[in-house]
mmCIF file of C-alpha atoms (C1' of nucleotides) in Angstrom:
data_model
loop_
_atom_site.group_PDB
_atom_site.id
_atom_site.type_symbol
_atom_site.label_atom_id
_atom_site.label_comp_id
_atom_site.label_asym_id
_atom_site.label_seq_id
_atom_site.Cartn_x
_atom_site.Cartn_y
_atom_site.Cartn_z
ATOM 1 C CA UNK A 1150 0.000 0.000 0.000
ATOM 2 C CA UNK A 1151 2.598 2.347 0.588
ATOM 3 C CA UNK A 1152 5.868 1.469 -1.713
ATOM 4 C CA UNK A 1153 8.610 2.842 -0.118
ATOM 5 C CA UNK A 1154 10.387 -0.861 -0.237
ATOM 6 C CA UNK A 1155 8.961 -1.588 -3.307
ATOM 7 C CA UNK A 1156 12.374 -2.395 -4.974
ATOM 8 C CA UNK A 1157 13.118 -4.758 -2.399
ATOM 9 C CA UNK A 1158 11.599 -7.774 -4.011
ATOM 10 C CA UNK A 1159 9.168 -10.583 -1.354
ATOM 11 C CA UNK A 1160 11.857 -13.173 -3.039
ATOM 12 C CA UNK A 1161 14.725 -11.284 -1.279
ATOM 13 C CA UNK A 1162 12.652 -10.777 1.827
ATOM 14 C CA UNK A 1163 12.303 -14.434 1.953
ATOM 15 C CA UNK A 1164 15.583 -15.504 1.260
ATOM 16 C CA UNK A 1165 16.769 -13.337 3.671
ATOM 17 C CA UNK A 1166 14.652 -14.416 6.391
ATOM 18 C CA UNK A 1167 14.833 -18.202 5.152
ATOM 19 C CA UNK A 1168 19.028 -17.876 6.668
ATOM 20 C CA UNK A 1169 18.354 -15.627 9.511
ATOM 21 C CA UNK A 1170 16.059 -18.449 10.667
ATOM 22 C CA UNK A 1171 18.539 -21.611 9.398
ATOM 23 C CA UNK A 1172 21.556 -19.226 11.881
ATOM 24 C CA UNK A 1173 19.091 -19.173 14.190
ATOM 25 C CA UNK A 1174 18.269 -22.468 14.780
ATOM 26 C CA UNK A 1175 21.910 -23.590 16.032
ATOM 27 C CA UNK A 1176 23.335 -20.300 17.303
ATOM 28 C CA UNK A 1177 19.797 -18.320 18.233
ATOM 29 C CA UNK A 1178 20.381 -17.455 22.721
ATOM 30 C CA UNK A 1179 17.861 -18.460 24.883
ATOM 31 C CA UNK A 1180 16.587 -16.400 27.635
ATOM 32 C CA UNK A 1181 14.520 -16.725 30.787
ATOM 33 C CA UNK A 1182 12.340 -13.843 29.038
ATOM 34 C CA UNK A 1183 11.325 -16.082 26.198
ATOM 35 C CA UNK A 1184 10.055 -19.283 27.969
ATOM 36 C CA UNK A 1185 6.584 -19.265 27.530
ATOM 37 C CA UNK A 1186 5.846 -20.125 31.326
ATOM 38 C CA UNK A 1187 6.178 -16.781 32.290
ATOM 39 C CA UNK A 1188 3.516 -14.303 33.506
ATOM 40 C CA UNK A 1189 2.965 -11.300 30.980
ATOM 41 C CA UNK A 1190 4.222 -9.057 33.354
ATOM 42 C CA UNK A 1191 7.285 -10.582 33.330
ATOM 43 C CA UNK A 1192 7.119 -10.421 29.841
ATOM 44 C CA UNK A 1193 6.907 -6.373 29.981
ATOM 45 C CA UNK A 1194 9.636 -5.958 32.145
ATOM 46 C CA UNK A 1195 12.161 -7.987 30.685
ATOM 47 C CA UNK A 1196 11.170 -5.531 28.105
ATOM 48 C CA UNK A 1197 11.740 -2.401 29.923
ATOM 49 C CA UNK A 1198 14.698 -3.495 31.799
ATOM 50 C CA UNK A 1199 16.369 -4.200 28.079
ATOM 51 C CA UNK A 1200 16.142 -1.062 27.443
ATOM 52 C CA UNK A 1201 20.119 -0.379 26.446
ATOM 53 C CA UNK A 1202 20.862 -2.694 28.398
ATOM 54 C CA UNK A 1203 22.801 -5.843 27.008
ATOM 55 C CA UNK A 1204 20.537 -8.770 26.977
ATOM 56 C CA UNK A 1205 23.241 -10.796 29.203
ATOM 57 C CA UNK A 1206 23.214 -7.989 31.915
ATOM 58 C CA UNK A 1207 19.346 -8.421 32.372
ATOM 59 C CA UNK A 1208 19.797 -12.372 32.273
ATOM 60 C CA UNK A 1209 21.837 -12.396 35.418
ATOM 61 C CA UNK A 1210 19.531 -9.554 37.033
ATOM 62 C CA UNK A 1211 16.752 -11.674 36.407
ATOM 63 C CA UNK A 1212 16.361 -14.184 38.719
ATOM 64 C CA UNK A 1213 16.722 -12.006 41.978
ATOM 65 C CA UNK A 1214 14.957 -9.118 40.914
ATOM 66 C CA UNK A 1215 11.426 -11.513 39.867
ATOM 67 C CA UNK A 1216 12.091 -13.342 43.421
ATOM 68 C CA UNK A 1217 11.658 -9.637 45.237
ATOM 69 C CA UNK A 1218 9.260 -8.277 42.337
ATOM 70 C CA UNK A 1219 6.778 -11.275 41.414
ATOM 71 C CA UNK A 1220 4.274 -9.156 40.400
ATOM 72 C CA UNK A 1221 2.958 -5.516 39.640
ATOM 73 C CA UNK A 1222 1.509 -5.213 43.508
ATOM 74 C CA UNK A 1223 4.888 -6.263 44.877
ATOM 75 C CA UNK A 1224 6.184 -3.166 43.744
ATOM 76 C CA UNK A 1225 3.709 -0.708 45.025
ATOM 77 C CA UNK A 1226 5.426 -0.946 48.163
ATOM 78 C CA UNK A 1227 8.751 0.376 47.600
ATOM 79 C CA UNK A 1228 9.928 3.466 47.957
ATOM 80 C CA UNK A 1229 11.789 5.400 44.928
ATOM 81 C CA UNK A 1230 15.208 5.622 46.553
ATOM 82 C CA UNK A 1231 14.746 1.531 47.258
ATOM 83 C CA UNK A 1232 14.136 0.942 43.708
ATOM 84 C CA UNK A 1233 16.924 3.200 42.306
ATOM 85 C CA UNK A 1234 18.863 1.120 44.741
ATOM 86 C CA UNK A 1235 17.629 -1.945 43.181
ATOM 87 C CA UNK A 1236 17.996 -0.960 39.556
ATOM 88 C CA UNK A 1237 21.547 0.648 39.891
ATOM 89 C CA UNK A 1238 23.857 -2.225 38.542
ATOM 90 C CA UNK A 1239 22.092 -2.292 35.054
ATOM 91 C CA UNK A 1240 22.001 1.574 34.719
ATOM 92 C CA UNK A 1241 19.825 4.405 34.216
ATOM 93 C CA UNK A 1242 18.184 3.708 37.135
ATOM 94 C CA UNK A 1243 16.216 7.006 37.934
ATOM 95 C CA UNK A 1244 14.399 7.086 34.854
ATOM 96 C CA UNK A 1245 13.391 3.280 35.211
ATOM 97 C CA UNK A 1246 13.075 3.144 38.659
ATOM 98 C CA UNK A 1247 10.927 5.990 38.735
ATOM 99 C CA UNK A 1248 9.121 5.122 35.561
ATOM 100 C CA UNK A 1249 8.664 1.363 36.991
ATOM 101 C CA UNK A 1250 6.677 2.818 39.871
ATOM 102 C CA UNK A 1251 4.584 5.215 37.872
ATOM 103 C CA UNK A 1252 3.578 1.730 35.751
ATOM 104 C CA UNK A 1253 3.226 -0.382 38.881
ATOM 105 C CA UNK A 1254 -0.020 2.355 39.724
ATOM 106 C CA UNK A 1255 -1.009 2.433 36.439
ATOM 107 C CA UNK A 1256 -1.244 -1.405 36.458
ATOM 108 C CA UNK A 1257 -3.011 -1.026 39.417
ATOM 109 C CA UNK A 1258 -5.473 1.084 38.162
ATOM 110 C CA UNK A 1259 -5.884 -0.862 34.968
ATOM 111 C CA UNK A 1260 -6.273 -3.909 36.952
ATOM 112 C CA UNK A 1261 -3.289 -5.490 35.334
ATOM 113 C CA UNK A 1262 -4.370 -5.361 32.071
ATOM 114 C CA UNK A 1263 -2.799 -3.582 28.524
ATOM 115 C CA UNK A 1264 -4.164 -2.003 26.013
ATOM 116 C CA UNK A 1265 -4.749 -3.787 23.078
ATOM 117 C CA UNK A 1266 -3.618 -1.302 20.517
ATOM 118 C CA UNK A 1267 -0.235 0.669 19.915
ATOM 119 C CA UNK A 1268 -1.329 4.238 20.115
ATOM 120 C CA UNK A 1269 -2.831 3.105 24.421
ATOM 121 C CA UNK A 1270 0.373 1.329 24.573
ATOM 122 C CA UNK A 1271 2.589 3.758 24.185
ATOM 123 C CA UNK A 1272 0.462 5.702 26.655
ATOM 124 C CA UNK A 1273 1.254 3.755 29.218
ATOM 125 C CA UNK A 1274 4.866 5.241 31.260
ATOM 126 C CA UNK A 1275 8.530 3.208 30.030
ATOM 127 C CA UNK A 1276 6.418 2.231 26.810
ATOM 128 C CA UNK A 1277 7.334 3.875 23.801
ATOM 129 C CA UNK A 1278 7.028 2.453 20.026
ATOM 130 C CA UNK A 1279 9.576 -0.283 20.566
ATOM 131 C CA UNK A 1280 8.042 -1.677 23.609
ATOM 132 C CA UNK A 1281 4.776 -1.378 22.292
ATOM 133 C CA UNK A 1282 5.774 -3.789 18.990
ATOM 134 C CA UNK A 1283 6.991 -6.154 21.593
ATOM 135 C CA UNK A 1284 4.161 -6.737 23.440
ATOM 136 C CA UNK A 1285 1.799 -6.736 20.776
ATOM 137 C CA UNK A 1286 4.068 -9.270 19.191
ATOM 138 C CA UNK A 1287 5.325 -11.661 22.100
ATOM 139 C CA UNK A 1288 1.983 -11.259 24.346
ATOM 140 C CA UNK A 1289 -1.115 -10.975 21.741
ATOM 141 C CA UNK A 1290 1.156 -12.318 18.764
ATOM 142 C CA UNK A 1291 0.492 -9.872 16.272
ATOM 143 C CA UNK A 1292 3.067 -9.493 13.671
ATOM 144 C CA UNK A 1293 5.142 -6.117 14.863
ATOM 145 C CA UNK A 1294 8.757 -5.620 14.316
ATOM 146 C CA UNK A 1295 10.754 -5.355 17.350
ATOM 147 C CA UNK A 1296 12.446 -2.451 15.369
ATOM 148 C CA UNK A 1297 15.871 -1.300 18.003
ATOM 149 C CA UNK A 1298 18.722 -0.071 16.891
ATOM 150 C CA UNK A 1299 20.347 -3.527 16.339
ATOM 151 C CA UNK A 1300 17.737 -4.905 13.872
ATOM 152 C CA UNK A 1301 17.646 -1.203 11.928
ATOM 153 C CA UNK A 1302 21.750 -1.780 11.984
ATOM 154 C CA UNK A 1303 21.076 -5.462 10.341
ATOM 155 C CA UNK A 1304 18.319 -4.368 7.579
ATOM 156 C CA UNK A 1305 20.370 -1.397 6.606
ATOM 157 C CA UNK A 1306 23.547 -3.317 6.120
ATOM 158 C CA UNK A 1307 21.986 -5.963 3.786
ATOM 159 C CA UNK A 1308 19.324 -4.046 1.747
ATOM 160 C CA UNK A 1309 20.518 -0.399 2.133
ATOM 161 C CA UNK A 1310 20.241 2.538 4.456
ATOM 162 C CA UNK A 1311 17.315 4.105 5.952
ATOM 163 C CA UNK A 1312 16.058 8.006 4.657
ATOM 164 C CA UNK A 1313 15.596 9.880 7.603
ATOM 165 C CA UNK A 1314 17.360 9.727 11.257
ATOM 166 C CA UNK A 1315 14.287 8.751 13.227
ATOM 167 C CA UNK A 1316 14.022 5.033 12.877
ATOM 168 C CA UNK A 1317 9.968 5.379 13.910
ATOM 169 C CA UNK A 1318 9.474 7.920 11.764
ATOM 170 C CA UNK A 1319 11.632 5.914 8.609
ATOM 171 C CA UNK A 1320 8.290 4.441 6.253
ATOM 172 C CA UNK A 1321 11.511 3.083 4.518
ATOM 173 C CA UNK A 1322 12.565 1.338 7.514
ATOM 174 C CA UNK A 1323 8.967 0.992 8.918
ATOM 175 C CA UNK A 1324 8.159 -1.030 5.975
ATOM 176 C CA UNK A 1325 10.823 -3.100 5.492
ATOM 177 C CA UNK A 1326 10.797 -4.359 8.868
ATOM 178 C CA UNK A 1327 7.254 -5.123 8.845
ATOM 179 C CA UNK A 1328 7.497 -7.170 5.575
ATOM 180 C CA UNK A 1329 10.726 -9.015 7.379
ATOM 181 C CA UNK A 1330 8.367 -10.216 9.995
ATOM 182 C CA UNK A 1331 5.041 -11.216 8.925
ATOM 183 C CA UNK A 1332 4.840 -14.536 9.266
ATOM 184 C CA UNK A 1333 3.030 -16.702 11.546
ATOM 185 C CA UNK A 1334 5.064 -17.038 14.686
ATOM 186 C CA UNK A 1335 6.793 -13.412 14.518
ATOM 187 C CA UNK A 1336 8.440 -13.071 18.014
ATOM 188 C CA UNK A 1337 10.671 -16.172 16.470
ATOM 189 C CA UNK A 1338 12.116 -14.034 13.209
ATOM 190 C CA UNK A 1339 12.196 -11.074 15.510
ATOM 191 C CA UNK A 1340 14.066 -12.779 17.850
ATOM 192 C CA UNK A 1341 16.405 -14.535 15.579
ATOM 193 C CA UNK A 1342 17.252 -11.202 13.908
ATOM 194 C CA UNK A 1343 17.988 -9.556 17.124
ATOM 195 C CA UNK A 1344 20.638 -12.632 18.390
ATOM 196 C CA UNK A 1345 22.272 -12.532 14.756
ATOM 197 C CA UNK A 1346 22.435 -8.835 15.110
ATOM 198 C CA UNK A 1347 24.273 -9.387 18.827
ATOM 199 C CA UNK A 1348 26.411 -12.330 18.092
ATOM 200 C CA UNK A 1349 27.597 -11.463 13.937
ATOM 201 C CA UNK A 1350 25.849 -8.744 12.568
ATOM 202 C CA UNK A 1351 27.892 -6.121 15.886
ATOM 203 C CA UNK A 1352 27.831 -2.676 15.443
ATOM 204 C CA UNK A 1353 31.625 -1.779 15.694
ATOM 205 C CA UNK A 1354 33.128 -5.407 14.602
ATOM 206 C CA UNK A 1355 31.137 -7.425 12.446
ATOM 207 C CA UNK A 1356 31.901 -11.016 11.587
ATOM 208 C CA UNK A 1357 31.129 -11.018 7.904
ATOM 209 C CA UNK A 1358 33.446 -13.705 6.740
ATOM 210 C CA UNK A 1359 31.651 -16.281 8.823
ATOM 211 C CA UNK A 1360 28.145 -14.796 8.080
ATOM 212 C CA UNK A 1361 25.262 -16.474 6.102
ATOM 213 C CA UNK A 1362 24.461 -13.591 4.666
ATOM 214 C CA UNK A 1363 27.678 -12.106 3.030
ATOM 215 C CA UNK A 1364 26.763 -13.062 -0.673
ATOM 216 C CA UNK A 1365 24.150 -10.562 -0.952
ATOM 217 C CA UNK A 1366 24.687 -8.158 1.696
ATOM 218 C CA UNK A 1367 24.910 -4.680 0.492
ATOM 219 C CA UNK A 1368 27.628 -3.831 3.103
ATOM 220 C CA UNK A 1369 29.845 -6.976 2.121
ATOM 221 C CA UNK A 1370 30.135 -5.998 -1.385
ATOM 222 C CA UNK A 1371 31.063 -2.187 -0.657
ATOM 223 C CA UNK A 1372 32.941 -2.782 2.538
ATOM 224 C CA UNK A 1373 34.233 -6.161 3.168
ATOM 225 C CA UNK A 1374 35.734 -5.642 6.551
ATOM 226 C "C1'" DA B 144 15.485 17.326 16.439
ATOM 227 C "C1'" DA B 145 18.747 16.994 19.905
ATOM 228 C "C1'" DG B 146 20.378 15.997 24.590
ATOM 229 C "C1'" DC B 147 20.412 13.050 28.236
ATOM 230 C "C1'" DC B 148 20.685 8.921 31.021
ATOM 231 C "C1'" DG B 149 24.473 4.907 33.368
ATOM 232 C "C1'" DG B 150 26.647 0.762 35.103
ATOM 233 C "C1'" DG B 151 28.759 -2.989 32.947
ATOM 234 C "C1'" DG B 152 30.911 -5.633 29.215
ATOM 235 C "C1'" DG B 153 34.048 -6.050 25.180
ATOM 236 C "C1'" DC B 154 38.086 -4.708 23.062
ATOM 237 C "C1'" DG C 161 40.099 4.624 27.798
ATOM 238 C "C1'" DC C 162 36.496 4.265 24.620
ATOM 239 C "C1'" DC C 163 32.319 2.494 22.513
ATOM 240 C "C1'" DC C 164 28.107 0.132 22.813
ATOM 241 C "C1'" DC C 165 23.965 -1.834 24.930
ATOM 242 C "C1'" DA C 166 16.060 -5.336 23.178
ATOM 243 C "C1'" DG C 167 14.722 3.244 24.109
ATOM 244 C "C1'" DG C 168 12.160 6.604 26.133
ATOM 245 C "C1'" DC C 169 11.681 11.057 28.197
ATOM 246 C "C1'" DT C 170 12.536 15.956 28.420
ATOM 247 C "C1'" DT C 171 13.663 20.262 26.445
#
DNA sequence: AAGCCGGGGGC
DNA sequence: GCCCCAGGCTT
């Protein structure tokens, strides 16, 4: 509908996606925030904590913080120089710690529930257009991209740089992305795009000769590293 | 649109 | 020492 990724052909989209998923199935990282046993509220603030913050930080922050914090109402009790206490070791702690408490009274309010829809999500404090994709796409399984920094780094590399600064406000980028992930279980391409982005696809050293993806990577052929 | 947050990990 | 990290909020 619109075509600003129109050149990009659903062949390419699938091919690319089609390796992604093939590196993902033997390297892909697994993470107490992706076993489906957990509550959606842990699914929200694994979220939120992520927030830059590397993955691996949050994985060993997990398991003590959920054992003190098991649930919105657990945290309605703390003050805000407790939490920032709390929060420290993975950084930016006043902005989360006091944003975690303003969403604890929301949740309160809302009776634990989300919205349903992006535009209420994003309402909500500590959830901006990122975190809304993700819990539309890992809690009601729509078909968002989890659109960060690290995926935006991946799809410009291999089909070509995004127009404007603002990756939320790219219809470029916007587009692309969405195409990337619309298949039926999204969280897993999402996913799977975000660990090859970590683990090959780095920012400042990327491992190109080992990566599925060199042969038509738009990066590879200009700047083989 | 730009500035800011932050401790920790990797190099 | 420097750069980067599953962004969002404030100005």
């Amino acid at each position: 509908m619109l075509n600003h990724s129109k050149h990009i052909s659903a062949t390419e989209i699938y091919q690319f996606r089609r390796k992604i998923l093939n590196w993902y199935k033997a390297h892909g990282r697994n993470f107490p925030w992706r076993k489906k046993s957990i509550s959606n509220y842990q699914k929200v603030m694994a979220e939120i904590l992520l927030q830059r913050t590397q993955a691996d930080t949050i994985a060993k922050f997990w398991q003590p913080f959920f054992t003190k914090f098991p649930s919105w109402k657990s945290m309605l009790n703390v003050s805000l120089k407790e939490m920032e206490k709390i929060i420290k070791p993975i950084g930016l702690y006043h902005a989360k710690a006091k944003g975690l408490l303003s969403l604890a009274k929301a949740m309160k309010q809302r009776r634990g529930r989300f919205p349903k829809n992006k535009k209420a999500l994003e309402k909500l404090p500590l959830i901006g257009p990122y975190n809304a994709n993700a819990i539309l796409t890992v809690i009601y399984n729509e078909r968002q991209p989890l659109l960060d920094g690290n995926m935006t780094r991946v799809l410009e590399r291999y089909f070509g740089k995004k127009r404007e600064k603002e990756i939320h406000r790219d219809p470029y980028l916007q587009e692309l992305a969405t195409r990337v992930v619309n298949i039926e279980n999204s969280k897993i391409i999402n996913w799977a795009i975000l660990d090859f982005a970590a683990k090959v696809c780095q920012a400042r050293t990327p491992k190109c000769e080992g990566c599925v993806l060199k042969r038509k990577c738009a990066s590879y052929k200009v700047t083989p590293y």
